[in-house]
Short mmCIF file of C-alpha atoms in Angstrom, two decimals:
data_model
loop_
_atom_site.label_atom_id
_atom_site.label_comp_id
_atom_site.label_asym_id
_atom_site.label_seq_id
_atom_site.Cartn_x
_atom_site.Cartn_y
_atom_site.Cartn_z
CA UNK G 1 0.05 -0.01 0.13
CA UNK G 2 1.22 3.36 -0.80
CA UNK G 3 1.10 6.17 1.85
CA UNK G 4 -0.08 9.67 2.24
CA UNK G 5 2.75 11.19 0.31
CA UNK G 6 0.57 10.45 -2.55
CA UNK G 7 -1.78 13.22 -1.40
CA UNK G 8 -2.01 17.02 -1.41
CA UNK G 9 -2.64 18.72 1.88
CA UNK G 10 -5.78 20.66 1.92
CA UNK G 11 -4.74 24.08 3.67
CA UNK G 12 -7.49 26.89 4.29
CA UNK G 13 -6.85 30.03 2.59
CA UNK G 14 -8.07 32.19 5.62
CA UNK G 15 -6.25 31.87 9.21
CA UNK G 16 -9.76 31.66 10.82
CA UNK G 17 -10.29 28.47 9.38
CA UNK G 18 -7.04 26.72 10.48
CA UNK G 19 -7.58 23.44 12.37
CA UNK G 20 -11.12 23.72 11.34
CA UNK G 21 -12.69 20.42 10.28
CA UNK G 22 -13.66 20.67 6.55
CA UNK G 23 -16.86 18.82 6.92
CA UNK G 24 -18.63 20.16 9.50
CA UNK G 25 -17.00 23.52 11.10
CA UNK G 26 -15.49 21.33 14.31
CA UNK G 27 -12.11 21.58 15.58
CA UNK G 28 -9.89 19.50 13.45
CA UNK G 29 -7.75 16.65 15.28
CA UNK G 30 -6.83 14.30 12.36
CA UNK G 31 -7.15 13.82 8.63
CA UNK G 32 -9.41 12.37 6.10
CA UNK G 33 -8.20 11.02 2.74
CA UNK G 34 -10.12 11.51 -0.52
CA UNK G 35 -9.89 8.75 -1.54
CA UNK G 36 -9.37 6.50 1.43
CA UNK G 37 -5.80 5.20 1.77
CA UNK G 38 -6.83 1.72 1.93
CA UNK G 39 -8.22 2.12 -1.82
CA UNK G 40 -5.48 4.56 -2.92
CA UNK G 41 -4.08 1.41 -5.28
CA UNK G 42 -7.59 1.03 -6.79
CA UNK G 43 -8.16 4.52 -7.56
CA UNK G 44 -4.71 4.97 -8.98
CA UNK G 45 -4.92 1.89 -11.19
CA UNK G 46 -8.67 2.58 -12.46
CA UNK G 47 -8.54 6.29 -12.41
CA UNK G 48 -11.95 6.44 -11.08
CA UNK G 49 -12.91 10.24 -9.90
CA UNK G 50 -10.64 11.28 -7.20
CA UNK G 51 -8.73 14.32 -5.64
CA UNK G 52 -5.94 12.80 -3.88
CA UNK G 53 -6.69 15.15 -0.83
CA UNK G 54 -5.63 15.14 2.62
CA UNK G 55 -8.45 17.01 4.58
CA UNK G 56 -8.43 18.08 8.01
CA UNK G 57 -11.39 16.61 10.00
CA UNK G 58 -12.48 16.36 13.55
CA UNK G 59 -12.23 13.06 15.18
CA UNK G 60 -16.17 12.23 14.95
CA UNK G 61 -16.36 12.82 10.93
CA UNK G 62 -13.18 10.52 10.48
CA UNK G 63 -15.24 7.99 12.38
CA UNK G 64 -18.51 8.40 10.56
CA UNK G 65 -16.56 8.29 7.16
CA UNK G 66 -15.06 4.98 7.71
CA UNK G 67 -17.51 3.08 5.68
CA UNK G 68 -17.13 5.56 2.75
CA UNK G 69 -15.36 4.47 -0.21
CA UNK G 70 -15.97 7.60 -2.32
CA UNK G 71 -12.60 9.31 -3.69
CA UNK G 72 -14.07 13.14 -3.87
CA UNK G 73 -14.19 15.80 -1.42
CA UNK G 74 -18.13 16.55 -2.29
CA UNK G 75 -18.74 12.85 -2.05
CA UNK G 76 -17.31 12.34 1.31
CA UNK G 77 -18.52 15.73 2.44
CA UNK G 78 -22.20 14.73 1.59
CA UNK G 79 -21.72 11.43 3.27
CA UNK G 80 -20.38 12.94 6.57
CA UNK G 81 -23.22 15.18 6.65
CA UNK G 82 -25.74 12.52 6.01
CA UNK G 83 -23.96 10.34 8.76
CA UNK G 84 -24.23 13.00 11.61
CA UNK G 85 -27.83 13.75 10.52
CA UNK G 86 -28.61 10.17 11.20
CA UNK G 87 -26.52 9.81 14.28
CA UNK G 88 -28.30 12.80 16.08
CA UNK G 89 -31.81 12.47 14.36
CA UNK G 90 -33.32 12.37 17.76
CA UNK G 91 -31.89 15.40 18.76
CA UNK G 92 -32.63 17.16 15.47
CA UNK G 93 -36.52 16.03 16.11
CA UNK G 94 -36.34 17.59 19.57
CA UNK G 95 -34.69 20.87 18.11
CA UNK G 96 -37.39 20.82 15.51
CA UNK G 97 -40.45 20.27 17.94
CA UNK G 98 -39.88 22.09 20.90
CA UNK G 99 -39.34 25.71 21.73
CA UNK G 100 -37.51 26.84 25.03
CA UNK G 101 -40.82 28.61 25.99
CA UNK G 102 -42.45 25.35 26.02
CA UNK G 103 -40.32 24.08 28.44
CA UNK G 104 -41.71 25.89 31.27
CA UNK G 105 -44.50 23.31 31.50
CA UNK G 106 -42.70 20.07 31.88
CA UNK G 107 -41.65 18.73 35.23
CA UNK G 108 -37.89 19.03 35.92
CA UNK G 109 -36.51 15.62 34.58
CA UNK G 110 -38.34 16.08 31.44
CA UNK G 111 -37.29 19.53 30.94
CA UNK G 112 -33.81 18.73 31.72
CA UNK G 113 -33.90 15.84 28.91
CA UNK G 114 -35.74 18.29 26.45
CA UNK G 115 -33.11 21.25 27.13
CA UNK G 116 -30.04 18.58 26.48
CA UNK G 117 -31.75 17.57 23.02
CA UNK G 118 -32.45 21.04 22.16
CA UNK G 119 -28.60 22.01 22.60
CA UNK G 120 -27.52 18.94 20.83
CA UNK G 121 -29.98 19.67 18.01
CA UNK G 122 -28.75 23.36 17.61
CA UNK G 123 -25.21 22.20 17.54
CA UNK G 124 -25.92 19.23 15.14
CA UNK G 125 -27.90 22.01 12.99
CA UNK G 126 -25.11 24.18 12.81
CA UNK G 127 -22.58 21.62 11.98
CA UNK G 128 -24.76 20.47 9.09
CA UNK G 129 -25.16 23.73 7.66
CA UNK G 130 -21.32 24.40 7.80
CA UNK G 131 -20.33 24.91 4.07
CA UNK G 132 -16.67 24.11 4.15
CA UNK G 133 -14.07 26.75 3.36
CA UNK G 134 -11.83 28.16 0.60
CA UNK G 135 -8.61 26.21 0.60
CA UNK G 136 -5.36 25.76 -1.58
CA UNK G 137 -3.91 21.93 -2.31
CA UNK G 138 -1.21 21.32 -4.59
CA UNK G 139 -0.53 24.60 -5.61
CA UNK G 140 -4.16 25.07 -6.75
CA UNK G 141 -6.76 27.44 -4.95
CA UNK G 142 -10.18 26.59 -4.62
CA UNK G 143 -13.23 28.37 -4.02
CA UNK G 144 -16.08 26.85 -1.82
CA UNK G 145 -19.35 28.48 -2.55
CA UNK G 146 -21.54 28.86 0.74
CA UNK G 147 -24.83 27.38 0.79
CA UNK G 148 -27.55 29.11 -0.37
CA UNK G 149 -29.84 30.61 2.59
CA UNK G 150 -32.93 28.41 2.57
CA UNK G 151 -36.27 30.00 2.77
CA UNK G 152 -39.52 28.30 4.13
CA UNK G 153 -42.94 29.57 3.03
CA UNK G 154 -46.22 29.22 4.82
CA UNK G 155 -48.83 30.62 2.98
CA UNK G 156 -46.93 34.23 2.04
CA UNK G 157 -45.08 34.11 5.74
CA UNK G 158 -41.48 33.48 5.35
CA UNK G 159 -39.01 31.99 7.71
CA UNK G 160 -35.12 31.35 7.74
CA UNK G 161 -35.38 27.98 9.54
CA UNK G 162 -37.42 24.80 9.26
CA UNK G 163 -37.93 25.10 13.10
CA UNK G 164 -39.45 28.58 13.07
CA UNK G 165 -41.57 27.74 10.05
CA UNK G 166 -42.71 24.89 11.72
CA UNK G 167 -43.64 26.10 14.77
CA UNK G 168 -45.34 28.77 13.25
CA UNK G 169 -47.65 26.75 10.75
CA UNK G 170 -48.18 24.36 13.86
CA UNK G 171 -49.86 27.24 15.92
CA UNK G 172 -51.42 29.26 13.05
CA UNK G 173 -53.27 25.83 11.53
CA UNK G 174 -53.78 23.83 14.91
CA UNK G 175 -51.70 21.10 13.64
CA UNK G 176 -49.46 19.05 15.69
CA UNK G 177 -45.91 19.31 14.87
CA UNK G 178 -45.24 15.49 14.29
CA UNK G 179 -48.06 15.09 11.95
CA UNK G 180 -46.92 18.33 10.15
CA UNK G 181 -43.53 17.62 9.91
CA UNK G 182 -44.14 14.30 8.26
CA UNK G 183 -46.61 15.62 6.00
CA UNK G 184 -44.14 18.31 4.92
CA UNK G 185 -41.92 15.45 4.15
CA UNK G 186 -44.35 13.59 2.00
CA UNK G 187 -45.70 16.41 0.08
CA UNK G 188 -42.74 17.94 -1.70
CA UNK G 189 -41.29 19.75 1.12
CA UNK G 190 -43.97 22.17 1.11
CA UNK G 191 -45.90 23.48 4.25
CA UNK G 192 -48.85 24.79 2.15
CA UNK G 193 -49.40 20.97 0.40
CA UNK G 194 -48.65 19.65 3.62
CA UNK G 195 -51.54 21.86 5.26
CA UNK G 196 -53.91 21.43 2.64
CA UNK G 197 -53.38 17.67 2.85
CA UNK G 198 -53.76 17.48 6.32
CA UNK G 199 -57.00 19.41 6.36
CA UNK G 200 -58.49 17.43 3.50
CA UNK G 201 -57.78 14.28 5.40
CA UNK G 202 -59.39 15.76 9.01
CA UNK G 203 -62.44 16.59 6.58
CA UNK G 204 -62.76 13.33 4.89
CA UNK G 205 -62.64 11.73 8.68
CA UNK G 206 -65.30 14.07 9.76
CA UNK G 207 -67.30 13.22 6.59
CA UNK G 208 -67.06 9.64 7.17
CA UNK G 209 -67.94 9.91 10.86
CA UNK G 210 -71.03 11.96 9.98
CA UNK G 211 -72.01 9.59 7.30
CA UNK G 212 -71.87 6.61 9.43
CA UNK G 213 -73.70 8.25 12.12
CA UNK G 214 -76.47 9.51 10.24
CA UNK G 215 -76.99 6.42 8.34
CA UNK G 216 -77.16 4.28 11.11
CA UNK G 217 -79.91 6.40 12.73
CA UNK G 218 -81.98 6.52 9.59
CA UNK G 219 -81.62 2.47 9.38
CA UNK G 220 -82.90 2.18 13.05
CA UNK G 221 -85.63 4.81 12.77
CA UNK G 222 -86.98 3.26 9.34
CA UNK G 223 -86.09 -0.32 10.32
CA UNK G 224 -83.68 -0.70 7.20
CA UNK G 225 -80.30 -2.48 7.06
CA UNK G 226 -77.40 -0.26 7.84
CA UNK G 227 -75.45 -1.66 4.83
CA UNK G 228 -78.31 -0.79 2.20
CA UNK G 229 -78.56 2.81 3.44
CA UNK G 230 -75.12 3.26 3.58
CA UNK G 231 -74.55 2.02 -0.13
CA UNK G 232 -77.46 3.74 -1.49
CA UNK G 233 -76.37 7.31 0.37
CA UNK G 234 -72.85 6.72 -1.11
CA UNK G 235 -74.14 6.34 -4.62
CA UNK G 236 -76.30 9.36 -4.49
CA UNK G 237 -73.75 11.52 -3.10
CA UNK G 238 -71.44 10.21 -6.10
CA UNK G 239 -73.93 11.15 -8.39
CA UNK G 240 -74.49 14.41 -7.37
CA UNK G 241 -71.19 16.19 -5.61
CA UNK G 242 -73.75 19.27 -4.40
CA UNK G 243 -75.62 16.91 -2.32
CA UNK G 244 -75.52 16.60 1.57
CA UNK G 245 -75.80 13.54 3.62
CA UNK G 246 -79.21 14.63 4.72
CA UNK G 247 -80.67 15.48 1.34
CA UNK G 248 -78.99 12.05 0.21
CA UNK G 249 -81.01 10.27 3.10
CA UNK G 250 -84.27 12.03 2.43
CA UNK G 251 -83.85 11.21 -1.32
CA UNK G 252 -83.61 7.77 0.00
CA UNK G 253 -86.80 8.13 1.99
CA UNK G 254 -88.75 9.49 -0.91
CA UNK G 255 -87.95 7.25 -3.58
CA UNK G 256 -87.21 3.66 -1.87
CA UNK G 257 -88.37 3.82 1.83
CA UNK G 258 -91.73 5.67 1.84
CA UNK G 259 -92.99 4.01 -1.37
CA UNK G 260 -92.08 0.37 0.01
CA UNK G 261 -93.84 1.46 3.19
CA UNK G 262 -97.11 2.51 1.30
CA UNK G 263 -97.33 -0.94 -0.66
CA UNK G 264 -97.44 -2.65 2.58
#
């Protein structure tokens, strides 16, 4: 196996980034290699994409990157970021779901646990947003573009962070944060689509409950089979979108139940 003399050391252009982990912004204590040292001969032989960089990183990132075989800096940075997000998923969820103002309602033990999660979640969020830094390697300077600031919109209201947008949307539209966060992910990362979907589902649930209750009451009153009443009302409603459940039941009474009773 060849050694790290085949790699160019990545050196920050600005002094404030000396001893800084390129992947997350923490204090650098060791180095990562792109490509990994154990795969150097493979990359030299195959000429797969690689940059042969020796990168200042923190101890945690280098541990998280052990399974990564990627040979480029960007690939390894994305891997490290994903691994950090997975490792601290619980803390990130607490950070998204809770605000410091909400802690006052909790008992001491739970408040202490949530406070720790908030702190860790805030630190992890900052690490995940770190974009790297400009550097020089092998006599060539590289500029690293900063991440474009994310903006989250909730029906015209704009927020700089997902956490702020989630808190606002949850309170403004009376939707539990857990449900809203899941719906956000399932609806194209759009708060508007998520809120509309949740409200539509709630309306459908309420409608079905009303349909079940009213059909059962009608069946009992007029001595009809519940399944018969339910199916007929559903058919009427499907044929006329403007008809209400009450109108459908009245139509059923006028056209089926009342004539049948008159023939007895």
